[in-house]
Amino acid sequence: KNEVEQSPQNLTAQEGEFITINCSYSVGISALHWLQQHPGGGIVSLFMLSSGKKKHGRLIATINIQEKHSSLHITASHPRDSAVYICAVKGNSGGSNYKLTFGKGTLLTVNP
Amino acid sequence: EAGVTQSPTHLIKTRGQQATLRCSPISGHTSVYWYQQALGLGLQFLLWYDEGEERNRGNFPPRFSGRQFPNYSSELNVNALELEDSALYLCASSLDGRAANTGELFFGEGSRLTVL
């Protein structure tokens, strides 16, 4: 079982829809990242969370440490939001210190 | 301010050769991380350098190595290239990777290595 599980793997939406991508993890963490990867490979860090909720424009990220779960929400989705969204966690114990463990990503396609 | 820069953008090598990839972190960042994204696989942690030292490495063979220079730029070397080394290699930097709750990551655009 992967330490970081994302769902769904693929998501197709119509422009304007509200989107939720989920991330569950099984290890203790010090931080969780949401990353966006566009075709061609470049990655942008969207959020880094250790508790609560963060908002940036139409993007909202939440984390529940007790439930080991995080969600990324996109409001009023737009075709330019089409990308792979990756959840990554930074462990807080033993050999997992300081290195990220990545989910396999969620491919989001927003149709006009 | 310049972001994380990587070079070359694309690199084609043949089996058995060596590849060298370079990364310049954001000014002021001391930690540099290397990741591999092979086709069909997720991102995997390769190496972490901070203050010139290798702090941690992922589950990769010793032919994957690197170093960090005094100006905090970094080099990733892959010796005795194999076909399965074909991947996108991403570099990221952060202010201080040793701190538990700091160290927001900034990624480069990646170097795509193709091994023929």
mmCIF file of C-alpha atoms in Angstrom:
data_model
loop_
_atom_site.group_PDB
_atom_site.id
_atom_site.type_symbol
_atom_site.label_atom_id
_atom_site.label_comp_id
_atom_site.label_asym_id
_atom_site.label_seq_id
_atom_site.Cartn_x
_atom_site.Cartn_y
_atom_site.Cartn_z
ATOM 1 C CA LYS A 1 0.000 0.000 0.000
ATOM 2 C CA ASN A 2 1.370 3.410 -0.962
ATOM 3 C CA GLU A 3 2.025 5.797 1.861
ATOM 4 C CA VAL A 4 0.213 8.522 -0.076
ATOM 5 C CA GLU A 5 -3.006 7.783 -1.915
ATOM 6 C CA GLN A 6 -4.777 10.249 -4.162
ATOM 7 C CA SER A 7 -8.270 10.097 -5.573
ATOM 8 C CA PRO A 8 -9.543 10.238 -8.162
ATOM 9 C CA GLN A 9 -6.740 9.273 -10.559
ATOM 10 C CA ASN A 10 -8.496 11.009 -13.436
ATOM 11 C CA LEU A 11 -11.100 13.736 -13.299
ATOM 12 C CA THR A 12 -12.928 15.422 -16.149
ATOM 13 C CA ALA A 13 -15.028 18.479 -15.444
ATOM 14 C CA GLN A 14 -16.917 21.172 -17.295
ATOM 15 C CA GLU A 15 -15.773 24.741 -17.024
ATOM 16 C CA GLY A 16 -17.232 26.380 -13.931
ATOM 17 C CA GLU A 17 -17.603 23.202 -11.887
ATOM 18 C CA PHE A 18 -16.342 22.854 -8.310
ATOM 19 C CA ILE A 19 -13.563 20.299 -8.102
ATOM 20 C CA THR A 20 -12.226 18.275 -5.186
ATOM 21 C CA ILE A 21 -9.098 16.149 -5.186
ATOM 22 C CA ASN A 22 -8.364 14.019 -2.146
ATOM 23 C CA CYS A 23 -5.152 12.841 -0.536
ATOM 24 C CA SER A 24 -4.813 10.294 2.258
ATOM 25 C CA TYR A 25 -1.562 9.335 3.908
ATOM 26 C CA SER A 26 -0.518 6.698 6.392
ATOM 27 C CA VAL A 27 2.574 8.171 8.040
ATOM 28 C CA GLY A 28 3.142 10.925 10.517
ATOM 29 C CA ILE A 29 3.969 14.103 8.694
ATOM 30 C CA SER A 30 5.417 17.516 9.365
ATOM 31 C CA ALA A 31 3.980 19.095 6.232
ATOM 32 C CA LEU A 32 1.900 18.336 3.153
ATOM 33 C CA HIS A 33 2.385 19.895 -0.270
ATOM 34 C CA TRP A 34 -0.009 20.275 -3.159
ATOM 35 C CA LEU A 35 1.816 20.567 -6.475
ATOM 36 C CA GLN A 36 0.619 21.316 -9.996
ATOM 37 C CA GLN A 37 2.383 19.814 -13.005
ATOM 38 C CA HIS A 38 1.580 21.013 -16.510
ATOM 39 C CA PRO A 39 2.363 19.085 -19.714
ATOM 40 C CA GLY A 40 6.094 19.371 -20.331
ATOM 41 C CA GLY A 41 6.883 18.686 -16.740
ATOM 42 C CA GLY A 42 7.338 21.961 -14.885
ATOM 43 C CA ILE A 43 5.991 21.825 -11.352
ATOM 44 C CA VAL A 44 4.549 24.641 -9.307
ATOM 45 C CA SER A 45 4.081 24.391 -5.582
ATOM 46 C CA LEU A 46 0.512 25.447 -4.804
ATOM 47 C CA PHE A 47 0.348 25.021 -1.046
ATOM 48 C CA MET A 48 2.323 23.783 1.900
ATOM 49 C CA LEU A 49 0.139 22.855 4.873
ATOM 50 C CA SER A 50 0.738 21.577 8.361
ATOM 51 C CA SER A 51 -2.728 22.326 9.731
ATOM 52 C CA GLY A 52 -6.049 23.930 8.914
ATOM 53 C CA LYS A 53 -6.829 25.568 5.635
ATOM 54 C CA LYS A 54 -5.193 27.835 3.062
ATOM 55 C CA LYS A 55 -6.733 29.778 0.189
ATOM 56 C CA HIS A 56 -5.123 31.291 -2.858
ATOM 57 C CA GLY A 57 -7.427 32.704 -5.482
ATOM 58 C CA ARG A 58 -9.779 29.940 -6.614
ATOM 59 C CA LEU A 59 -7.749 27.253 -4.872
ATOM 60 C CA ILE A 60 -8.410 26.031 -1.346
ATOM 61 C CA ALA A 61 -6.442 23.364 0.499
ATOM 62 C CA THR A 62 -7.460 21.755 3.765
ATOM 63 C CA ILE A 63 -5.818 19.212 6.002
ATOM 64 C CA ASN A 64 -7.105 17.079 8.873
ATOM 65 C CA ILE A 65 -4.099 15.795 10.778
ATOM 66 C CA GLN A 66 -6.109 13.400 12.958
ATOM 67 C CA GLU A 67 -7.726 11.757 9.940
ATOM 68 C CA LYS A 68 -4.513 11.927 7.857
ATOM 69 C CA HIS A 69 -6.394 13.501 4.981
ATOM 70 C CA SER A 70 -6.115 16.571 2.807
ATOM 71 C CA SER A 71 -8.278 17.989 0.058
ATOM 72 C CA LEU A 72 -7.589 20.425 -2.754
ATOM 73 C CA HIS A 73 -10.600 22.339 -4.022
ATOM 74 C CA ILE A 74 -10.861 24.409 -7.172
ATOM 75 C CA THR A 75 -13.807 26.755 -7.447
ATOM 76 C CA ALA A 76 -15.154 27.954 -10.815
ATOM 77 C CA SER A 77 -12.810 25.645 -12.704
ATOM 78 C CA HIS A 78 -11.305 26.795 -15.978
ATOM 79 C CA PRO A 79 -9.614 24.918 -18.840
ATOM 80 C CA ARG A 80 -6.278 26.424 -17.807
ATOM 81 C CA ASP A 81 -6.611 24.456 -14.546
ATOM 82 C CA SER A 82 -6.069 21.277 -16.583
ATOM 83 C CA ALA A 83 -2.955 19.669 -15.154
ATOM 84 C CA VAL A 84 -1.738 16.883 -12.917
ATOM 85 C CA TYR A 85 -2.173 17.672 -9.239
ATOM 86 C CA ILE A 86 0.215 15.908 -6.898
ATOM 87 C CA CYS A 87 0.040 15.508 -3.152
ATOM 88 C CA ALA A 88 3.328 15.067 -1.313
ATOM 89 C CA VAL A 89 4.074 14.595 2.367
ATOM 90 C CA LYS A 90 7.170 15.292 4.406
ATOM 91 C CA GLY A 91 7.654 12.709 7.113
ATOM 92 C CA ASN A 92 8.556 13.461 10.698
ATOM 93 C CA SER A 93 10.125 10.266 11.906
ATOM 94 C CA GLY A 94 13.145 8.133 11.245
ATOM 95 C CA GLY A 95 14.418 7.794 7.727
ATOM 96 C CA SER A 96 11.542 9.692 6.226
ATOM 97 C CA ASN A 97 12.723 12.990 7.659
ATOM 98 C CA TYR A 98 13.037 15.756 5.161
ATOM 99 C CA LYS A 99 12.273 13.738 2.029
ATOM 100 C CA LEU A 100 8.950 13.924 0.280
ATOM 101 C CA THR A 101 6.745 10.975 -0.525
ATOM 102 C CA PHE A 102 4.527 11.652 -3.496
ATOM 103 C CA GLY A 103 1.108 10.497 -4.506
ATOM 104 C CA LYS A 104 0.697 9.278 -8.069
ATOM 105 C CA GLY A 105 -1.161 12.402 -9.069
ATOM 106 C CA THR A 106 -4.634 13.287 -10.296
ATOM 107 C CA LEU A 107 -5.024 14.201 -13.950
ATOM 108 C CA LEU A 108 -7.601 16.982 -14.183
ATOM 109 C CA THR A 109 -9.127 17.945 -17.509
ATOM 110 C CA VAL A 110 -11.486 20.900 -17.602
ATOM 111 C CA ASN A 111 -13.492 21.174 -20.798
ATOM 112 C CA PRO A 112 -14.803 24.525 -22.067
ATOM 113 C CA GLU B 1 14.082 37.236 -8.963
ATOM 114 C CA ALA B 2 15.093 34.122 -10.887
ATOM 115 C CA GLY B 3 13.457 30.845 -9.921
ATOM 116 C CA VAL B 4 15.103 27.460 -9.818
ATOM 117 C CA THR B 5 16.926 26.913 -13.086
ATOM 118 C CA GLN B 6 17.953 23.582 -14.545
ATOM 119 C CA SER B 7 20.153 22.653 -17.459
ATOM 120 C CA PRO B 8 20.120 21.154 -19.939
ATOM 121 C CA THR B 9 16.426 21.066 -20.792
ATOM 122 C CA HIS B 10 16.871 17.931 -22.823
ATOM 123 C CA LEU B 11 19.728 15.443 -22.947
ATOM 124 C CA ILE B 12 20.132 12.356 -25.093
ATOM 125 C CA LYS B 13 22.681 9.721 -24.164
ATOM 126 C CA THR B 14 23.353 6.103 -24.964
ATOM 127 C CA ARG B 15 23.574 3.165 -22.603
ATOM 128 C CA GLY B 16 26.750 3.111 -20.550
ATOM 129 C CA GLN B 17 27.443 6.819 -20.892
ATOM 130 C CA GLN B 18 27.374 9.341 -18.085
ATOM 131 C CA ALA B 19 24.926 12.217 -17.734
ATOM 132 C CA THR B 20 25.405 15.413 -15.740
ATOM 133 C CA LEU B 21 22.459 17.616 -14.858
ATOM 134 C CA ARG B 22 22.714 20.998 -13.195
ATOM 135 C CA CYS B 23 20.516 23.018 -10.901
ATOM 136 C CA SER B 24 20.727 26.556 -9.579
ATOM 137 C CA PRO B 25 18.498 27.216 -6.563
ATOM 138 C CA ILE B 26 16.686 30.397 -5.746
ATOM 139 C CA SER B 27 19.075 32.957 -4.299
ATOM 140 C CA GLY B 28 19.320 32.444 -0.537
ATOM 141 C CA HIS B 29 18.111 28.847 -0.590
ATOM 142 C CA THR B 30 20.566 26.361 0.874
ATOM 143 C CA SER B 31 18.692 23.106 0.310
ATOM 144 C CA VAL B 32 18.527 21.418 -3.081
ATOM 145 C CA TYR B 33 16.493 18.295 -3.785
ATOM 146 C CA TRP B 34 16.605 16.036 -6.813
ATOM 147 C CA TYR B 35 13.645 13.934 -7.945
ATOM 148 C CA GLN B 36 13.114 11.454 -10.751
ATOM 149 C CA GLN B 37 9.852 11.117 -12.655
ATOM 150 C CA ALA B 38 10.019 8.110 -14.935
ATOM 151 C CA LEU B 39 7.281 7.418 -17.474
ATOM 152 C CA GLY B 40 4.357 5.756 -15.775
ATOM 153 C CA LEU B 41 5.785 6.271 -12.319
ATOM 154 C CA GLY B 42 5.273 9.032 -9.825
ATOM 155 C CA LEU B 43 7.888 11.392 -8.566
ATOM 156 C CA GLN B 44 10.566 9.716 -6.507
ATOM 157 C CA PHE B 45 13.013 11.371 -4.170
ATOM 158 C CA LEU B 46 16.637 10.991 -5.261
ATOM 159 C CA LEU B 47 18.948 13.210 -3.237
ATOM 160 C CA TRP B 48 18.917 16.099 -0.810
ATOM 161 C CA TYR B 49 21.827 18.500 -0.364
ATOM 162 C CA ASP B 50 22.090 21.207 2.232
ATOM 163 C CA GLU B 51 25.023 23.444 3.061
ATOM 164 C CA GLY B 52 27.255 21.464 0.733
ATOM 165 C CA GLU B 53 26.547 18.068 2.222
ATOM 166 C CA GLU B 54 24.417 15.136 1.156
ATOM 167 C CA ARG B 55 21.752 14.913 3.842
ATOM 168 C CA ASN B 56 19.594 12.103 2.546
ATOM 169 C CA ARG B 57 19.181 9.888 -0.472
ATOM 170 C CA GLY B 58 16.335 7.851 -1.852
ATOM 171 C CA ASN B 59 16.325 4.221 -2.876
ATOM 172 C CA PHE B 60 18.575 4.578 -5.908
ATOM 173 C CA PRO B 61 21.831 2.776 -6.774
ATOM 174 C CA PRO B 62 25.208 4.433 -6.123
ATOM 175 C CA ARG B 63 25.634 5.304 -9.802
ATOM 176 C CA PHE B 64 23.267 8.167 -9.004
ATOM 177 C CA SER B 65 25.389 10.748 -7.244
ATOM 178 C CA GLY B 66 25.792 14.438 -6.988
ATOM 179 C CA ARG B 67 27.261 17.335 -5.153
ATOM 180 C CA GLN B 68 26.463 20.826 -3.989
ATOM 181 C CA PHE B 69 28.849 23.665 -4.617
ATOM 182 C CA PRO B 70 29.719 26.576 -2.272
ATOM 183 C CA ASN B 71 27.240 28.794 -4.146
ATOM 184 C CA TYR B 72 24.549 26.117 -3.373
ATOM 185 C CA SER B 73 24.111 25.094 -6.983
ATOM 186 C CA SER B 74 24.054 21.368 -7.498
ATOM 187 C CA GLU B 75 24.981 18.706 -9.967
ATOM 188 C CA LEU B 76 23.383 15.298 -10.454
ATOM 189 C CA ASN B 77 25.531 12.654 -12.077
ATOM 190 C CA VAL B 78 24.222 9.380 -13.437
ATOM 191 C CA ASN B 79 26.915 6.896 -14.393
ATOM 192 C CA ALA B 80 26.643 3.780 -16.532
ATOM 193 C CA LEU B 81 23.315 4.892 -17.941
ATOM 194 C CA GLU B 82 20.586 2.322 -18.379
ATOM 195 C CA LEU B 83 17.489 2.558 -20.537
ATOM 196 C CA GLU B 84 15.254 2.838 -17.481
ATOM 197 C CA ASP B 85 17.097 5.982 -16.410
ATOM 198 C CA SER B 86 15.134 7.810 -19.094
ATOM 199 C CA ALA B 87 13.038 10.238 -17.097
ATOM 200 C CA LEU B 88 12.329 13.807 -16.175
ATOM 201 C CA TYR B 89 14.723 14.918 -13.451
ATOM 202 C CA LEU B 90 13.379 17.713 -11.310
ATOM 203 C CA CYS B 91 15.303 19.912 -8.949
ATOM 204 C CA ALA B 92 13.742 21.865 -6.122
ATOM 205 C CA SER B 93 15.124 24.268 -3.587
ATOM 206 C CA SER B 94 14.058 25.523 -0.198
ATOM 207 C CA LEU B 95 15.313 27.950 2.414
ATOM 208 C CA ASP B 96 16.220 25.385 5.042
ATOM 209 C CA GLY B 97 15.187 21.783 4.510
ATOM 210 C CA ARG B 98 16.283 20.798 7.988
ATOM 211 C CA ALA B 99 13.575 22.815 9.675
ATOM 212 C CA ALA B 100 10.450 20.829 10.304
ATOM 213 C CA ASN B 101 7.868 23.369 9.226
ATOM 214 C CA THR B 102 9.682 25.663 6.859
ATOM 215 C CA GLY B 103 11.186 24.844 3.574
ATOM 216 C CA GLU B 104 8.446 25.513 1.040
ATOM 217 C CA LEU B 105 9.641 23.959 -2.172
ATOM 218 C CA PHE B 106 10.243 25.732 -5.448
ATOM 219 C CA PHE B 107 10.709 23.522 -8.470
ATOM 220 C CA GLY B 108 12.633 23.931 -11.685
ATOM 221 C CA GLU B 109 11.261 23.048 -15.104
ATOM 222 C CA GLY B 110 13.188 19.792 -15.177
ATOM 223 C CA SER B 111 15.748 18.111 -17.384
ATOM 224 C CA ARG B 112 14.465 15.368 -19.656
ATOM 225 C CA LEU B 113 17.032 12.618 -20.050
ATOM 226 C CA THR B 114 16.598 10.082 -22.825
ATOM 227 C CA VAL B 115 18.810 7.015 -22.856
ATOM 228 C CA LEU B 116 18.978 5.163 -26.177
#
